[in-house]
Amino acid sequence: MELLKTWLASAGLTLAFLAAAPVAHAADLLDEVQQRGTLRVAVEGTYPPFNFRDEQGRLTGFDVEIAEAIAGKLGVKAEFTTTEWSGILAGLQAGKYDVIVNQVAATPQRQQVFDFSAPYVVSSPQLIVRANETRPIRSEADLKGLTIGVSQGSNYADLARSIPGATVKVYPGAPEYLQDLVTGRVDVALNDSLLIPYLAQKSRLPVKAGAPIGKVETNAIPFRKGNPKFKQAIDAALESLKADGTFAQISNKWFGRDVSKPPVAQ
């Protein structure tokens, strides 16, 4: 009995000490990035003109250049990981990289899991159809009975599923459903309106722009929750890139305009 009393007393002292001890906080992601000297960035690598490999196999594109510029503002180098869209958010949650710079819409559902930077791109969903398409597909009502190709886990997939009477077919990424669009396995595809001019001008795919669908939305950079210093640093980097003209320069190179602002109505 005396031994039990002694043990309980000792345990009580230990618990009291632990209760009084200060709680150790995990380092902010900004500290980790600066100590490491690299910003680990995830992109699909197959999503031109945002991120893709050129003829020499080098990773390039709008988001690649923006990520490199942000890393430069943080005083580190960008280190890229390429992965299919279908698993890119899960990889971020698992800590495989620090950020995703890949046109991620900051939806309410995603904001429950991740924190986001300030928006850096304004765009809207738009249909993609075959170049020889003659059917009048001008609104959501015209999609009844048609099959829409989208990327798995994308906000475009969520939008497509909300269209009454349409069938939705999901793919790992844009290359797969665009190929099925060309071969007739799906009737239309749905993606970012900024993608379509590139497809029409640079790719050899026989596709063209269809009707706008849904609302104008903003894209931002997601990262794991609980890193306020990191968020402040990313937002400051984006603001600095806009202020010194770097953002507009990169944006004009790839799109002919500043995509941080809504397009001017014609």
PDB file of C-alpha atoms in Angstrom:
ATOM      1  CA  MET A   1       0.000   0.000   0.000  1.00  0.00           C
ATOM      2  CA  GLU A   2       2.840   2.413   0.860  1.00  0.00           C
ATOM      3  CA  LEU A   3       4.438   1.631  -2.514  1.00  0.00           C
ATOM      4  CA  LEU A   4       1.163   2.447  -4.279  1.00  0.00           C
ATOM      5  CA  LYS A   5       0.857   5.742  -2.372  1.00  0.00           C
ATOM      6  CA  THR A   6       4.413   6.649  -3.292  1.00  0.00           C
ATOM      7  CA  TRP A   7       3.800   5.882  -6.974  1.00  0.00           C
ATOM      8  CA  LEU A   8       0.558   7.877  -7.040  1.00  0.00           C
ATOM      9  CA  ALA A   9       2.227  10.831  -5.372  1.00  0.00           C
ATOM     10  CA  SER A  10       5.065  10.692  -7.857  1.00  0.00           C
ATOM     11  CA  ALA A  11       2.639  10.429 -10.776  1.00  0.00           C
ATOM     12  CA  GLY A  12       0.685  13.376  -9.420  1.00  0.00           C
ATOM     13  CA  LEU A  13       3.823  15.494  -9.301  1.00  0.00           C
ATOM     14  CA  THR A  14       4.688  14.485 -12.848  1.00  0.00           C
ATOM     15  CA  LEU A  15       1.222  15.333 -14.147  1.00  0.00           C
ATOM     16  CA  ALA A  16       1.276  18.637 -12.309  1.00  0.00           C
ATOM     17  CA  PHE A  17       4.654  19.452 -13.880  1.00  0.00           C
ATOM     18  CA  LEU A  18       3.390  18.582 -17.354  1.00  0.00           C
ATOM     19  CA  ALA A  19       0.272  20.680 -16.851  1.00  0.00           C
ATOM     20  CA  ALA A  20       2.366  23.665 -15.801  1.00  0.00           C
ATOM     21  CA  ALA A  21       4.988  23.239 -18.538  1.00  0.00           C
ATOM     22  CA  PRO A  22       4.656  25.467 -21.619  1.00  0.00           C
ATOM     23  CA  VAL A  23       3.220  23.752 -24.715  1.00  0.00           C
ATOM     24  CA  ALA A  24       5.777  23.391 -27.524  1.00  0.00           C
ATOM     25  CA  HIS A  25       4.446  24.728 -30.809  1.00  0.00           C
ATOM     26  CA  ALA A  26       5.370  23.224 -34.161  1.00  0.00           C
ATOM     27  CA  ALA A  27       7.507  25.435 -36.348  1.00  0.00           C
ATOM     28  CA  ASP A  28       5.662  27.535 -38.898  1.00  0.00           C
ATOM     29  CA  LEU A  29       6.047  26.284 -42.464  1.00  0.00           C
ATOM     30  CA  LEU A  30       7.906  29.496 -43.323  1.00  0.00           C
ATOM     31  CA  ASP A  31      10.674  28.515 -40.882  1.00  0.00           C
ATOM     32  CA  GLU A  32      10.913  25.053 -42.433  1.00  0.00           C
ATOM     33  CA  VAL A  33      11.080  26.437 -45.968  1.00  0.00           C
ATOM     34  CA  GLN A  34      13.774  28.960 -45.115  1.00  0.00           C
ATOM     35  CA  GLN A  35      15.850  26.415 -43.204  1.00  0.00           C
ATOM     36  CA  ARG A  36      15.537  23.940 -46.062  1.00  0.00           C
ATOM     37  CA  GLY A  37      16.279  26.561 -48.699  1.00  0.00           C
ATOM     38  CA  THR A  38      13.576  25.285 -51.028  1.00  0.00           C
ATOM     39  CA  LEU A  39       9.859  25.778 -51.576  1.00  0.00           C
ATOM     40  CA  ARG A  40       8.404  22.390 -52.518  1.00  0.00           C
ATOM     41  CA  VAL A  41       5.814  23.008 -55.244  1.00  0.00           C
ATOM     42  CA  ALA A  42       3.368  20.512 -56.744  1.00  0.00           C
ATOM     43  CA  VAL A  43       2.056  20.869 -60.304  1.00  0.00           C
ATOM     44  CA  GLU A  44       0.462  18.454 -62.730  1.00  0.00           C
ATOM     45  CA  GLY A  45       3.133  18.979 -65.360  1.00  0.00           C
ATOM     46  CA  THR A  46       0.627  18.125 -68.099  1.00  0.00           C
ATOM     47  CA  TYR A  47      -1.588  21.214 -67.966  1.00  0.00           C
ATOM     48  CA  PRO A  48      -0.454  23.746 -70.578  1.00  0.00           C
ATOM     49  CA  PRO A  49      -0.088  26.687 -70.558  1.00  0.00           C
ATOM     50  CA  PHE A  50      -0.048  26.573 -66.755  1.00  0.00           C
ATOM     51  CA  ASN A  51       2.540  23.835 -66.310  1.00  0.00           C
ATOM     52  CA  PHE A  52       3.949  21.360 -68.827  1.00  0.00           C
ATOM     53  CA  ARG A  53       7.198  20.046 -70.298  1.00  0.00           C
ATOM     54  CA  ASP A  54       8.583  21.721 -73.396  1.00  0.00           C
ATOM     55  CA  GLU A  55      10.237  19.988 -76.343  1.00  0.00           C
ATOM     56  CA  GLN A  56      13.463  19.695 -74.342  1.00  0.00           C
ATOM     57  CA  GLY A  57      11.627  18.104 -71.416  1.00  0.00           C
ATOM     58  CA  ARG A  58      11.962  21.157 -69.190  1.00  0.00           C
ATOM     59  CA  LEU A  59       9.099  22.065 -66.867  1.00  0.00           C
ATOM     60  CA  THR A  60       7.646  25.415 -67.894  1.00  0.00           C
ATOM     61  CA  GLY A  61       4.423  27.409 -67.968  1.00  0.00           C
ATOM     62  CA  PHE A  62       2.673  30.267 -66.205  1.00  0.00           C
ATOM     63  CA  ASP A  63       2.354  28.577 -62.803  1.00  0.00           C
ATOM     64  CA  VAL A  64       5.942  27.333 -62.950  1.00  0.00           C
ATOM     65  CA  GLU A  65       7.247  30.855 -63.488  1.00  0.00           C
ATOM     66  CA  ILE A  66       4.949  32.291 -60.811  1.00  0.00           C
ATOM     67  CA  ALA A  67       6.119  29.646 -58.309  1.00  0.00           C
ATOM     68  CA  GLU A  68       9.761  30.384 -59.102  1.00  0.00           C
ATOM     69  CA  ALA A  69       9.146  34.115 -58.639  1.00  0.00           C
ATOM     70  CA  ILE A  70       7.402  33.542 -55.287  1.00  0.00           C
ATOM     71  CA  ALA A  71      10.257  31.337 -54.108  1.00  0.00           C
ATOM     72  CA  GLY A  72      12.680  34.078 -55.096  1.00  0.00           C
ATOM     73  CA  LYS A  73      10.782  36.587 -52.954  1.00  0.00           C
ATOM     74  CA  LEU A  74      11.090  34.149 -50.024  1.00  0.00           C
ATOM     75  CA  GLY A  75      14.833  33.851 -50.623  1.00  0.00           C
ATOM     76  CA  VAL A  76      14.699  30.169 -51.589  1.00  0.00           C
ATOM     77  CA  LYS A  77      14.583  27.979 -54.702  1.00  0.00           C
ATOM     78  CA  ALA A  78      11.457  26.319 -56.108  1.00  0.00           C
ATOM     79  CA  GLU A  79      11.592  22.521 -56.109  1.00  0.00           C
ATOM     80  CA  PHE A  80       8.897  20.927 -58.268  1.00  0.00           C
ATOM     81  CA  THR A  81       6.989  17.684 -57.957  1.00  0.00           C
ATOM     82  CA  THR A  82       4.681  16.579 -60.782  1.00  0.00           C
ATOM     83  CA  THR A  83       1.630  14.493 -59.983  1.00  0.00           C
ATOM     84  CA  GLU A  84      -1.801  13.767 -61.428  1.00  0.00           C
ATOM     85  CA  TRP A  85      -4.566  16.118 -60.378  1.00  0.00           C
ATOM     86  CA  SER A  86      -6.577  13.230 -58.930  1.00  0.00           C
ATOM     87  CA  GLY A  87      -4.036  12.855 -56.099  1.00  0.00           C
ATOM     88  CA  ILE A  88      -2.493  16.307 -55.832  1.00  0.00           C
ATOM     89  CA  LEU A  89      -4.575  17.563 -52.889  1.00  0.00           C
ATOM     90  CA  ALA A  90      -4.072  14.332 -50.937  1.00  0.00           C
ATOM     91  CA  GLY A  91      -0.328  14.709 -51.432  1.00  0.00           C
ATOM     92  CA  LEU A  92      -0.440  18.205 -49.958  1.00  0.00           C
ATOM     93  CA  GLN A  93      -2.402  16.960 -46.974  1.00  0.00           C
ATOM     94  CA  ALA A  94       0.205  14.215 -46.465  1.00  0.00           C
ATOM     95  CA  GLY A  95       3.035  16.765 -46.451  1.00  0.00           C
ATOM     96  CA  LYS A  96       4.717  15.635 -49.673  1.00  0.00           C
ATOM     97  CA  TYR A  97       5.098  19.286 -50.727  1.00  0.00           C
ATOM     98  CA  ASP A  98       4.509  22.740 -49.288  1.00  0.00           C
ATOM     99  CA  VAL A  99       2.139  24.275 -51.834  1.00  0.00           C
ATOM    100  CA  ILE A 100       0.210  23.546 -55.007  1.00  0.00           C
ATOM    101  CA  VAL A 101       0.562  26.165 -57.741  1.00  0.00           C
ATOM    102  CA  ASN A 102      -1.818  24.671 -60.284  1.00  0.00           C
ATOM    103  CA  GLN A 103      -4.963  26.802 -60.652  1.00  0.00           C
ATOM    104  CA  VAL A 104      -6.669  25.554 -57.498  1.00  0.00           C
ATOM    105  CA  ALA A 105     -10.056  27.140 -56.810  1.00  0.00           C
ATOM    106  CA  ALA A 106     -10.443  28.018 -53.129  1.00  0.00           C
ATOM    107  CA  THR A 107     -13.820  26.323 -52.695  1.00  0.00           C
ATOM    108  CA  PRO A 108     -15.519  26.250 -49.269  1.00  0.00           C
ATOM    109  CA  GLN A 109     -14.933  22.491 -49.076  1.00  0.00           C
ATOM    110  CA  ARG A 110     -11.197  22.875 -49.698  1.00  0.00           C
ATOM    111  CA  GLN A 111     -10.948  25.747 -47.229  1.00  0.00           C
ATOM    112  CA  GLN A 112     -12.115  23.348 -44.513  1.00  0.00           C
ATOM    113  CA  VAL A 113      -8.958  21.303 -45.118  1.00  0.00           C
ATOM    114  CA  PHE A 114      -6.361  23.830 -46.311  1.00  0.00           C
ATOM    115  CA  ASP A 115      -5.430  27.469 -45.937  1.00  0.00           C
ATOM    116  CA  PHE A 116      -5.080  29.526 -49.119  1.00  0.00           C
ATOM    117  CA  SER A 117      -3.079  32.484 -50.317  1.00  0.00           C
ATOM    118  CA  ALA A 118      -4.763  35.593 -51.606  1.00  0.00           C
ATOM    119  CA  PRO A 119      -6.250  34.946 -55.091  1.00  0.00           C
ATOM    120  CA  TYR A 120      -3.818  35.335 -57.971  1.00  0.00           C
ATOM    121  CA  VAL A 121      -5.895  34.342 -61.019  1.00  0.00           C
ATOM    122  CA  VAL A 122      -9.427  35.287 -62.061  1.00  0.00           C
ATOM    123  CA  SER A 123     -11.017  32.925 -64.595  1.00  0.00           C
ATOM    124  CA  SER A 124     -14.203  31.047 -65.375  1.00  0.00           C
ATOM    125  CA  PRO A 125     -15.274  27.542 -66.411  1.00  0.00           C
ATOM    126  CA  GLN A 126     -15.807  27.011 -70.124  1.00  0.00           C
ATOM    127  CA  LEU A 127     -16.837  24.113 -72.329  1.00  0.00           C
ATOM    128  CA  ILE A 128     -14.431  22.610 -74.842  1.00  0.00           C
ATOM    129  CA  VAL A 129     -15.933  20.985 -77.935  1.00  0.00           C
ATOM    130  CA  ARG A 130     -14.625  19.274 -81.054  1.00  0.00           C
ATOM    131  CA  ALA A 131     -13.586  21.604 -83.849  1.00  0.00           C
ATOM    132  CA  ASN A 132     -16.258  20.145 -86.153  1.00  0.00           C
ATOM    133  CA  GLU A 133     -19.048  20.314 -83.546  1.00  0.00           C
ATOM    134  CA  THR A 134     -22.273  21.607 -85.110  1.00  0.00           C
ATOM    135  CA  ARG A 135     -24.760  21.028 -82.286  1.00  0.00           C
ATOM    136  CA  PRO A 136     -25.950  24.192 -80.533  1.00  0.00           C
ATOM    137  CA  ILE A 137     -24.409  23.832 -77.049  1.00  0.00           C
ATOM    138  CA  ARG A 138     -24.840  27.285 -75.599  1.00  0.00           C
ATOM    139  CA  SER A 139     -26.118  26.672 -72.085  1.00  0.00           C
ATOM    140  CA  GLU A 140     -26.439  24.089 -69.338  1.00  0.00           C
ATOM    141  CA  ALA A 141     -29.830  23.078 -70.756  1.00  0.00           C
ATOM    142  CA  ASP A 142     -28.133  21.995 -74.000  1.00  0.00           C
ATOM    143  CA  LEU A 143     -25.955  19.531 -72.049  1.00  0.00           C
ATOM    144  CA  LYS A 144     -28.874  17.286 -71.147  1.00  0.00           C
ATOM    145  CA  GLY A 145     -28.138  13.789 -72.454  1.00  0.00           C
ATOM    146  CA  LEU A 146     -24.480  14.598 -73.197  1.00  0.00           C
ATOM    147  CA  THR A 147     -21.332  13.224 -71.533  1.00  0.00           C
ATOM    148  CA  ILE A 148     -18.917  15.744 -70.022  1.00  0.00           C
ATOM    149  CA  GLY A 149     -15.239  14.925 -69.476  1.00  0.00           C
ATOM    150  CA  VAL A 150     -13.583  16.454 -66.391  1.00  0.00           C
ATOM    151  CA  SER A 151     -10.633  15.914 -64.041  1.00  0.00           C
ATOM    152  CA  GLN A 152     -11.298  13.802 -60.966  1.00  0.00           C
ATOM    153  CA  GLY A 153     -11.628  15.880 -57.792  1.00  0.00           C
ATOM    154  CA  SER A 154     -11.776  19.189 -59.651  1.00  0.00           C
ATOM    155  CA  ASN A 155     -14.262  21.990 -59.112  1.00  0.00           C
ATOM    156  CA  TYR A 156     -15.197  21.440 -62.785  1.00  0.00           C
ATOM    157  CA  ALA A 157     -16.294  17.920 -61.875  1.00  0.00           C
ATOM    158  CA  ASP A 158     -18.502  19.326 -59.113  1.00  0.00           C
ATOM    159  CA  LEU A 159     -19.985  21.843 -61.547  1.00  0.00           C
ATOM    160  CA  ALA A 160     -20.614  19.183 -64.194  1.00  0.00           C
ATOM    161  CA  ARG A 161     -22.418  16.963 -61.663  1.00  0.00           C
ATOM    162  CA  SER A 162     -24.773  19.840 -60.861  1.00  0.00           C
ATOM    163  CA  ILE A 163     -26.008  20.040 -64.473  1.00  0.00           C
ATOM    164  CA  PRO A 164     -29.379  18.248 -64.793  1.00  0.00           C
ATOM    165  CA  GLY A 165     -29.468  15.365 -67.256  1.00  0.00           C
ATOM    166  CA  ALA A 166     -25.739  15.372 -68.059  1.00  0.00           C
ATOM    167  CA  THR A 167     -23.472  12.354 -67.611  1.00  0.00           C
ATOM    168  CA  VAL A 168     -20.085  13.046 -66.032  1.00  0.00           C
ATOM    169  CA  LYS A 169     -16.969  11.024 -66.830  1.00  0.00           C
ATOM    170  CA  VAL A 170     -13.904  11.690 -64.671  1.00  0.00           C
ATOM    171  CA  TYR A 171     -10.248  11.341 -65.682  1.00  0.00           C
ATOM    172  CA  PRO A 172      -6.859  11.693 -63.956  1.00  0.00           C
ATOM    173  CA  GLY A 173      -6.232  14.946 -65.846  1.00  0.00           C
ATOM    174  CA  ALA A 174      -6.865  17.078 -68.918  1.00  0.00           C
ATOM    175  CA  PRO A 175      -4.763  15.093 -71.445  1.00  0.00           C
ATOM    176  CA  GLU A 176      -6.899  11.996 -70.980  1.00  0.00           C
ATOM    177  CA  TYR A 177     -10.317  13.585 -71.361  1.00  0.00           C
ATOM    178  CA  LEU A 178      -9.218  15.833 -74.223  1.00  0.00           C
ATOM    179  CA  GLN A 179      -8.092  12.733 -76.100  1.00  0.00           C
ATOM    180  CA  ASP A 180     -11.457  11.093 -75.443  1.00  0.00           C
ATOM    181  CA  LEU A 181     -13.184  14.280 -76.596  1.00  0.00           C
ATOM    182  CA  VAL A 182     -11.336  14.141 -79.904  1.00  0.00           C
ATOM    183  CA  THR A 183     -12.177  10.455 -80.406  1.00  0.00           C
ATOM    184  CA  GLY A 184     -15.845  10.931 -79.459  1.00  0.00           C
ATOM    185  CA  ARG A 185     -15.891   9.043 -76.170  1.00  0.00           C
ATOM    186  CA  VAL A 186     -17.224  12.195 -74.481  1.00  0.00           C
ATOM    187  CA  ASP A 187     -19.314  14.945 -76.051  1.00  0.00           C
ATOM    188  CA  VAL A 188     -17.751  17.967 -74.364  1.00  0.00           C
ATOM    189  CA  ALA A 189     -15.086  18.786 -71.788  1.00  0.00           C
ATOM    190  CA  LEU A 190     -15.090  21.412 -69.051  1.00  0.00           C
ATOM    191  CA  ASN A 191     -12.051  23.336 -67.873  1.00  0.00           C
ATOM    192  CA  ASP A 192     -10.543  26.768 -67.247  1.00  0.00           C
ATOM    193  CA  SER A 193     -11.345  29.375 -69.892  1.00  0.00           C
ATOM    194  CA  LEU A 194      -7.659  30.378 -69.898  1.00  0.00           C
ATOM    195  CA  LEU A 195      -6.697  26.936 -71.196  1.00  0.00           C
ATOM    196  CA  ILE A 196      -8.717  27.125 -74.391  1.00  0.00           C
ATOM    197  CA  PRO A 197      -6.820  29.801 -76.376  1.00  0.00           C
ATOM    198  CA  TYR A 198      -3.636  27.816 -75.808  1.00  0.00           C
ATOM    199  CA  LEU A 199      -5.281  24.629 -77.054  1.00  0.00           C
ATOM    200  CA  ALA A 200      -6.531  26.407 -80.146  1.00  0.00           C
ATOM    201  CA  GLN A 201      -3.258  28.162 -80.951  1.00  0.00           C
ATOM    202  CA  LYS A 202      -0.518  25.820 -79.756  1.00  0.00           C
ATOM    203  CA  SER A 203      -1.830  22.264 -79.666  1.00  0.00           C
ATOM    204  CA  ARG A 204      -2.716  20.108 -82.622  1.00  0.00           C
ATOM    205  CA  LEU A 205      -5.937  18.913 -81.030  1.00  0.00           C
ATOM    206  CA  PRO A 206      -9.018  19.589 -83.197  1.00  0.00           C
ATOM    207  CA  VAL A 207     -10.968  21.360 -80.443  1.00  0.00           C
ATOM    208  CA  LYS A 208     -12.448  24.812 -79.933  1.00  0.00           C
ATOM    209  CA  ALA A 209     -14.023  26.976 -77.255  1.00  0.00           C
ATOM    210  CA  GLY A 210     -17.602  26.260 -76.266  1.00  0.00           C
ATOM    211  CA  ALA A 211     -19.975  28.246 -74.100  1.00  0.00           C
ATOM    212  CA  PRO A 212     -19.013  29.665 -70.689  1.00  0.00           C
ATOM    213  CA  ILE A 213     -20.616  27.651 -67.891  1.00  0.00           C
ATOM    214  CA  GLY A 214     -20.892  28.624 -64.235  1.00  0.00           C
ATOM    215  CA  LYS A 215     -19.509  31.690 -62.511  1.00  0.00           C
ATOM    216  CA  VAL A 216     -16.283  33.669 -62.580  1.00  0.00           C
ATOM    217  CA  GLU A 217     -13.993  32.292 -59.860  1.00  0.00           C
ATOM    218  CA  THR A 218     -10.605  32.951 -58.315  1.00  0.00           C
ATOM    219  CA  ASN A 219      -7.705  30.558 -57.974  1.00  0.00           C
ATOM    220  CA  ALA A 220      -5.200  30.606 -55.122  1.00  0.00           C
ATOM    221  CA  ILE A 221      -2.310  28.645 -53.597  1.00  0.00           C
ATOM    222  CA  PRO A 222      -3.252  26.047 -50.948  1.00  0.00           C
ATOM    223  CA  PHE A 223      -1.048  24.870 -48.075  1.00  0.00           C
ATOM    224  CA  ARG A 224      -1.511  23.060 -44.788  1.00  0.00           C
ATOM    225  CA  LYS A 225      -3.437  24.839 -42.047  1.00  0.00           C
ATOM    226  CA  GLY A 226      -1.801  26.428 -39.018  1.00  0.00           C
ATOM    227  CA  ASN A 227       0.995  28.379 -40.732  1.00  0.00           C
ATOM    228  CA  PRO A 228       0.154  32.091 -40.338  1.00  0.00           C
ATOM    229  CA  LYS A 229       3.708  33.334 -40.980  1.00  0.00           C
ATOM    230  CA  PHE A 230       3.860  31.325 -44.191  1.00  0.00           C
ATOM    231  CA  LYS A 231       0.541  32.708 -45.402  1.00  0.00           C
ATOM    232  CA  GLN A 232       1.660  36.243 -44.673  1.00  0.00           C
ATOM    233  CA  ALA A 233       4.919  35.653 -46.570  1.00  0.00           C
ATOM    234  CA  ILE A 234       3.186  34.107 -49.616  1.00  0.00           C
ATOM    235  CA  ASP A 235       0.646  36.925 -49.770  1.00  0.00           C
ATOM    236  CA  ALA A 236       3.422  39.511 -49.425  1.00  0.00           C
ATOM    237  CA  ALA A 237       5.376  37.807 -52.224  1.00  0.00           C
ATOM    238  CA  LEU A 238       2.370  37.877 -54.557  1.00  0.00           C
ATOM    239  CA  GLU A 239       1.697  41.518 -53.739  1.00  0.00           C
ATOM    240  CA  SER A 240       5.325  42.383 -54.402  1.00  0.00           C
ATOM    241  CA  LEU A 241       5.282  40.555 -57.754  1.00  0.00           C
ATOM    242  CA  LYS A 242       2.232  42.565 -58.775  1.00  0.00           C
ATOM    243  CA  ALA A 243       3.716  45.842 -57.541  1.00  0.00           C
ATOM    244  CA  ASP A 244       7.047  45.469 -59.353  1.00  0.00           C
ATOM    245  CA  GLY A 245       5.447  44.338 -62.618  1.00  0.00           C
ATOM    246  CA  THR A 246       6.797  40.764 -62.561  1.00  0.00           C
ATOM    247  CA  PHE A 247       3.360  39.182 -62.325  1.00  0.00           C
ATOM    248  CA  ALA A 248       1.998  41.167 -65.270  1.00  0.00           C
ATOM    249  CA  GLN A 249       5.098  40.341 -67.322  1.00  0.00           C
ATOM    250  CA  ILE A 250       4.707  36.592 -66.744  1.00  0.00           C
ATOM    251  CA  SER A 251       0.947  36.745 -67.302  1.00  0.00           C
ATOM    252  CA  ASN A 252       1.262  38.688 -70.558  1.00  0.00           C
ATOM    253  CA  LYS A 253       3.822  36.185 -71.807  1.00  0.00           C
ATOM    254  CA  TRP A 254       1.376  33.306 -71.473  1.00  0.00           C
ATOM    255  CA  PHE A 255      -2.058  34.927 -71.886  1.00  0.00           C
ATOM    256  CA  GLY A 256      -1.600  38.359 -73.413  1.00  0.00           C
ATOM    257  CA  ARG A 257      -3.147  40.067 -70.384  1.00  0.00           C
ATOM    258  CA  ASP A 258      -2.981  40.307 -66.592  1.00  0.00           C
ATOM    259  CA  VAL A 259      -4.989  37.315 -65.349  1.00  0.00           C
ATOM    260  CA  SER A 260      -5.071  38.627 -61.775  1.00  0.00           C
ATOM    261  CA  LYS A 261      -7.826  40.942 -63.023  1.00  0.00           C
ATOM    262  CA  PRO A 262     -11.177  40.059 -64.637  1.00  0.00           C
ATOM    263  CA  PRO A 263     -11.123  40.196 -68.463  1.00  0.00           C
ATOM    264  CA  VAL A 264     -12.397  43.398 -69.992  1.00  0.00           C
ATOM    265  CA  ALA A 265     -15.785  42.864 -71.640  1.00  0.00           C
ATOM    266  CA  GLN A 266     -15.653  43.319 -75.403  1.00  0.00           C
TER     267      GLN A 266
END
